[in-house]
Short mmCIF file of C-alpha atoms in Angstrom, two decimals:
data_model
loop_
_atom_site.label_atom_id
_atom_site.label_comp_id
_atom_site.label_asym_id
_atom_site.label_seq_id
_atom_site.Cartn_x
_atom_site.Cartn_y
_atom_site.Cartn_z
CA UNK A 207 57.37 72.85 -71.64
CA UNK A 208 55.29 73.64 -68.52
CA UNK A 209 51.56 73.06 -68.90
CA UNK A 210 50.64 74.15 -65.37
CA UNK A 211 52.41 77.48 -64.91
CA UNK A 212 51.40 78.42 -61.39
CA UNK A 213 49.51 76.97 -58.41
CA UNK A 214 48.36 78.57 -55.18
CA UNK A 215 46.44 77.53 -52.04
CA UNK A 216 44.18 80.24 -50.60
CA UNK A 217 41.79 80.56 -47.66
CA UNK A 218 38.36 81.17 -49.19
CA UNK A 219 36.86 83.36 -46.46
CA UNK A 220 39.26 86.24 -47.24
CA UNK A 221 41.42 85.11 -50.15
CA UNK A 222 44.57 84.93 -47.99
CA UNK A 223 47.30 83.04 -49.91
CA UNK A 224 48.64 80.20 -47.73
CA UNK A 225 51.24 78.70 -50.07
CA UNK A 226 52.21 78.88 -53.73
CA UNK A 227 54.60 77.50 -56.29
CA UNK A 228 57.51 79.60 -57.51
CA UNK A 229 57.00 81.34 -60.81
CA UNK A 230 59.48 83.19 -62.97
CA UNK A 231 57.19 84.03 -65.88
CA UNK A 232 57.37 87.61 -67.15
CA UNK A 233 54.90 87.16 -70.00
CA UNK A 234 52.33 90.05 -69.88
CA UNK A 235 49.40 87.68 -70.38
CA UNK A 236 50.55 85.53 -67.47
CA UNK A 237 51.03 88.57 -65.22
CA UNK A 238 47.52 89.77 -66.12
CA UNK A 239 46.23 86.28 -65.33
CA UNK A 240 47.92 86.45 -61.90
CA UNK A 241 46.10 89.73 -61.21
CA UNK A 242 42.74 88.21 -62.14
CA UNK A 243 43.46 85.16 -60.00
CA UNK A 244 44.15 87.40 -57.01
CA UNK A 245 40.77 89.11 -57.48
CA UNK A 246 39.03 85.77 -57.96
CA UNK A 247 40.59 84.45 -54.73
CA UNK A 248 38.85 87.22 -52.78
CA UNK A 249 35.36 86.29 -54.07
CA UNK A 250 35.54 82.48 -54.11
CA UNK A 251 32.73 82.27 -51.54
CA UNK A 252 30.37 83.32 -54.36
CA UNK A 253 31.18 80.25 -56.44
CA UNK A 254 30.59 76.49 -56.11
CA UNK A 255 33.24 73.83 -55.55
CA UNK A 256 34.84 73.93 -59.00
CA UNK A 257 35.27 76.61 -61.61
CA UNK A 258 37.19 77.66 -64.71
CA UNK A 259 37.97 80.96 -66.41
CA UNK A 260 39.42 80.91 -69.93
CA UNK A 261 41.19 83.71 -71.80
CA UNK A 262 43.01 83.05 -75.06
CA UNK A 263 46.08 80.93 -74.24
CA UNK A 264 45.69 80.66 -70.46
CA UNK A 265 43.03 79.31 -68.11
CA UNK A 266 42.39 79.60 -64.39
CA UNK A 267 40.99 76.58 -62.52
CA UNK A 268 39.97 76.31 -58.86
CA UNK A 269 38.83 73.52 -56.55
CA UNK A 270 37.38 74.39 -53.13
CA UNK A 271 37.18 72.06 -50.15
CA UNK A 272 37.11 72.53 -46.37
CA UNK A 273 37.55 76.30 -46.29
CA UNK A 274 40.54 76.18 -48.64
CA UNK A 275 40.73 76.56 -52.40
CA UNK A 276 43.49 75.20 -54.63
CA UNK A 277 43.92 77.32 -57.75
CA UNK A 278 46.14 77.11 -60.80
CA UNK A 279 47.00 78.86 -64.05
CA UNK A 280 47.47 76.46 -66.96
CA UNK A 281 47.70 76.57 -70.72
CA UNK A 282 44.22 76.51 -72.28
CA UNK A 283 45.33 73.46 -74.29
CA UNK A 284 45.84 71.52 -71.03
CA UNK A 285 42.83 69.19 -70.47
CA UNK A 286 40.47 70.43 -67.75
CA UNK A 287 40.18 66.91 -66.34
CA UNK A 288 43.94 66.84 -65.75
CA UNK A 289 43.88 70.29 -64.15
CA UNK A 290 41.14 69.26 -61.71
CA UNK A 291 42.92 65.98 -60.93
CA UNK A 292 45.96 68.08 -60.05
CA UNK A 293 43.94 70.46 -57.86
CA UNK A 294 42.13 67.61 -56.10
CA UNK A 295 45.42 65.87 -55.28
CA UNK A 296 46.86 69.16 -54.04
CA UNK A 297 43.79 69.72 -51.87
CA UNK A 298 44.09 66.22 -50.41
CA UNK A 299 47.79 66.68 -49.57
CA UNK A 300 47.16 70.08 -47.98
CA UNK A 301 44.28 68.74 -45.85
CA UNK A 302 46.54 65.90 -44.67
CA UNK A 303 49.34 68.31 -43.75
CA UNK A 304 47.39 71.08 -41.97
CA UNK A 305 44.35 71.16 -39.70
CA UNK A 306 41.35 73.44 -40.19
CA UNK A 307 42.31 75.24 -36.96
CA UNK A 308 45.81 76.13 -38.17
CA UNK A 309 44.35 77.38 -41.46
CA UNK A 310 41.78 79.49 -39.61
CA UNK A 311 44.43 81.02 -37.32
CA UNK A 312 46.84 81.92 -40.13
CA UNK A 313 47.33 85.68 -39.93
CA UNK A 314 49.86 86.49 -42.65
CA UNK A 315 50.28 85.58 -46.31
CA UNK A 316 52.14 82.37 -47.15
CA UNK A 317 52.04 81.12 -43.56
CA UNK A 318 52.56 77.57 -44.89
CA UNK A 319 55.40 78.39 -47.25
CA UNK A 320 57.06 75.01 -46.63
CA UNK A 321 54.16 73.41 -48.55
CA UNK A 322 55.53 75.01 -51.74
CA UNK A 323 57.88 72.04 -52.21
CA UNK A 324 54.84 69.71 -52.30
CA UNK A 325 53.11 72.01 -54.80
CA UNK A 326 56.21 72.11 -56.99
CA UNK A 327 56.66 68.33 -56.90
CA UNK A 328 53.00 67.64 -57.74
CA UNK A 329 53.06 70.31 -60.44
CA UNK A 330 56.12 68.71 -62.06
CA UNK A 331 54.40 65.31 -62.02
CA UNK A 332 51.34 66.67 -63.82
CA UNK A 333 53.41 68.68 -66.28
CA UNK A 334 54.60 65.31 -67.61
CA UNK A 335 51.26 63.90 -68.74
CA UNK A 336 52.46 60.26 -68.93
CA UNK A 337 53.51 60.43 -65.25
CA UNK A 338 50.22 61.88 -64.02
CA UNK A 339 47.18 60.30 -62.39
CA UNK A 340 46.22 56.69 -63.17
CA UNK A 341 43.64 56.34 -65.92
CA UNK A 342 41.05 55.06 -63.44
CA UNK A 343 41.27 58.33 -61.43
CA UNK A 344 41.02 60.37 -64.61
CA UNK A 345 37.96 58.43 -65.70
CA UNK A 346 36.37 59.02 -62.29
CA UNK A 347 37.12 62.75 -62.50
CA UNK A 348 35.79 62.93 -66.05
CA UNK A 349 32.53 61.36 -64.94
CA UNK A 350 32.36 63.70 -61.94
CA UNK A 351 32.87 66.73 -64.19
CA UNK A 352 30.15 65.47 -66.53
CA UNK A 353 27.67 65.15 -63.66
CA UNK A 354 28.76 68.36 -61.92
CA UNK A 355 30.41 70.58 -64.53
CA UNK A 356 32.61 73.40 -63.20
CA UNK A 357 31.12 76.89 -63.26
CA UNK A 358 32.45 79.09 -66.06
CA UNK A 359 33.73 82.39 -64.68
CA UNK A 360 33.92 85.22 -67.19
CA UNK A 361 37.08 87.31 -67.43
CA UNK A 362 35.03 90.46 -66.73
CA UNK A 363 33.94 89.03 -63.36
CA UNK A 364 37.57 89.28 -62.23
CA UNK A 365 38.27 92.98 -62.67
CA UNK A 366 37.97 95.97 -60.36
CA UNK A 367 35.67 98.87 -61.25
CA UNK A 368 35.61 101.71 -58.71
CA UNK A 369 36.82 99.45 -55.90
CA UNK A 370 34.27 96.76 -56.75
CA UNK A 371 34.55 93.55 -58.72
CA UNK A 372 32.98 94.25 -62.11
CA UNK A 373 30.87 96.96 -60.45
CA UNK A 374 28.69 94.37 -58.74
CA UNK A 375 30.23 92.74 -55.71
CA UNK A 376 32.30 94.66 -53.20
CA UNK A 377 35.40 92.87 -51.97
CA UNK A 378 35.96 92.65 -48.22
CA UNK A 379 39.37 91.39 -47.15
CA UNK A 380 39.44 90.24 -43.53
CA UNK A 381 42.45 90.85 -41.34
CA UNK A 382 42.28 87.54 -39.51
CA UNK A 383 43.37 87.66 -35.86
CA UNK A 384 45.41 90.85 -36.24
CA UNK A 385 44.25 94.43 -36.60
CA UNK A 386 45.40 96.65 -39.46
CA UNK A 387 47.89 98.35 -37.11
CA UNK A 388 49.36 95.00 -36.10
CA UNK A 389 49.66 93.95 -39.73
CA UNK A 390 51.40 97.22 -40.55
CA UNK A 391 53.86 96.71 -37.71
CA UNK A 392 54.45 93.12 -38.75
CA UNK A 393 55.22 94.26 -42.29
CA UNK A 394 57.80 96.73 -40.97
CA UNK A 395 59.27 93.96 -38.80
CA UNK A 396 59.64 91.70 -41.84
CA UNK A 397 61.42 94.45 -43.80
CA UNK A 398 63.84 95.03 -40.91
CA UNK A 399 64.37 91.26 -40.56
CA UNK A 400 65.36 91.10 -44.25
CA UNK A 401 67.61 94.16 -44.15
CA UNK A 402 69.57 93.28 -40.99
CA UNK A 403 70.92 89.93 -42.32
CA UNK A 404 71.77 91.68 -45.60
CA UNK A 405 73.86 94.26 -43.73
CA UNK A 406 75.28 91.56 -41.45
CA UNK A 407 76.59 89.71 -44.52
CA UNK A 408 78.47 92.83 -45.59
CA UNK A 409 79.85 93.11 -42.05
CA UNK A 410 81.04 89.49 -42.11
CA UNK A 411 82.74 90.03 -45.48
CA UNK A 412 84.51 93.12 -44.12
CA UNK A 413 85.71 91.28 -41.00
CA UNK A 414 86.99 88.44 -43.16
CA UNK A 415 88.99 90.76 -45.42
CA UNK A 416 90.26 93.28 -42.86
CA UNK A 417 91.60 92.76 -39.36
CA UNK A 418 89.96 94.95 -36.67
CA UNK A 419 90.11 95.14 -32.90
CA UNK A 420 87.52 93.11 -30.93
CA UNK A 421 86.95 91.03 -34.05
CA UNK A 422 85.46 88.05 -32.16
CA UNK A 423 82.90 90.23 -30.37
CA UNK A 424 81.83 91.92 -33.61
CA UNK A 425 81.53 88.69 -35.59
CA UNK A 426 79.54 87.09 -32.73
CA UNK A 427 77.05 89.99 -32.73
CA UNK A 428 76.63 89.79 -36.52
CA UNK A 429 76.21 86.00 -36.42
CA UNK A 430 73.56 86.10 -33.66
CA UNK A 431 71.70 88.91 -35.48
CA UNK A 432 71.64 86.92 -38.70
CA UNK A 433 70.37 83.76 -36.94
CA UNK A 434 67.64 85.59 -34.98
CA UNK A 435 66.38 87.40 -38.08
CA UNK A 436 66.12 84.12 -39.98
CA UNK A 437 64.15 82.55 -37.12
CA UNK A 438 61.83 85.60 -37.17
CA UNK A 439 61.28 85.10 -40.90
CA UNK A 440 60.12 81.50 -40.42
CA UNK A 441 56.96 81.22 -42.50
CA UNK A 442 58.20 83.61 -45.16
CA UNK A 443 61.21 81.31 -45.58
CA UNK A 444 61.02 77.53 -45.41
CA UNK A 445 63.25 75.19 -43.37
CA UNK A 446 65.79 74.70 -46.16
CA UNK A 447 66.20 78.42 -46.84
CA UNK A 448 66.75 79.16 -43.15
CA UNK A 449 69.18 76.23 -42.85
CA UNK A 450 71.14 77.51 -45.85
CA UNK A 451 71.47 81.04 -44.43
CA UNK A 452 72.44 79.84 -40.94
CA UNK A 453 74.94 77.29 -42.32
CA UNK A 454 76.56 79.94 -44.53
CA UNK A 455 76.79 82.34 -41.58
CA UNK A 456 78.28 79.57 -39.41
CA UNK A 457 80.95 78.85 -42.00
CA UNK A 458 81.78 82.56 -42.28
CA UNK A 459 81.92 82.83 -38.47
CA UNK A 460 84.36 79.90 -38.28
CA UNK A 461 86.57 81.25 -41.07
CA UNK A 462 86.79 84.73 -39.50
CA UNK A 463 87.46 83.52 -35.94
CA UNK A 464 90.13 80.98 -36.94
CA UNK A 465 91.88 83.20 -39.48
CA UNK A 466 95.26 84.51 -38.34
CA UNK A 467 96.91 87.72 -39.41
CA UNK A 468 99.75 87.04 -41.83
CA UNK A 469 103.08 87.94 -40.24
CA UNK A 470 105.48 90.13 -42.16
CA UNK A 471 108.65 88.30 -43.32
CA UNK A 472 111.73 89.56 -41.46
CA UNK A 473 113.47 90.46 -44.72
CA UNK A 474 110.50 92.48 -46.08
CA UNK A 475 111.70 95.74 -47.65
CA UNK A 476 115.37 94.70 -47.67
#
């Protein structure tokens, strides 16, 4: 059973999500927790380095360092010391992988999507408590939490009232390096880049099943379109996802180009 259900790395100045683990939880309480976490991410500048919010069966924990905050949703029964060990390790790995400049220049959500594999691997390690941090690190964290206890964030502090968080603090989401118009255009571009490969796949299937004139030209156009769209989606898709799509398209391209039309037997219809 998973103890840490979800983890996400966000930029604290505007709450922009940089990378996150995959989650397939449809539990209403978890989905509500995700909503609260999104609101909390936008106001992290108001809180110190560490914090926790508890609600019935689930808890939110966050650890902030160097302009980035690592957050997670875990079962309330999961020890806080373990959760903060997990977040500190995640923070250390992220800081090693990406510079402060690249984080500052990130202009779209999940710009470091390839880091999700690191999140998932670390999350799996900590979900098996006997495979987690050495006892000496846990003891150090426990002492650190005793000396500097995490701030307790109330559930009411993470809800919108008339466009404000709990009616007290207005949320300002920065646009980074791009204007709102540029972000809108980029969103449309991403939608088109998802739809074109989808339609190209249907085109490749049709060309494989039915012989048409100028088949090589058509399949070449569809193959190039699919590859270019996947390159455009780099950042929203990681290296392995792009490699999978391009490899599948390459195999389809080869099968279509090398496939010969079956000749009719001379005695057909006799």
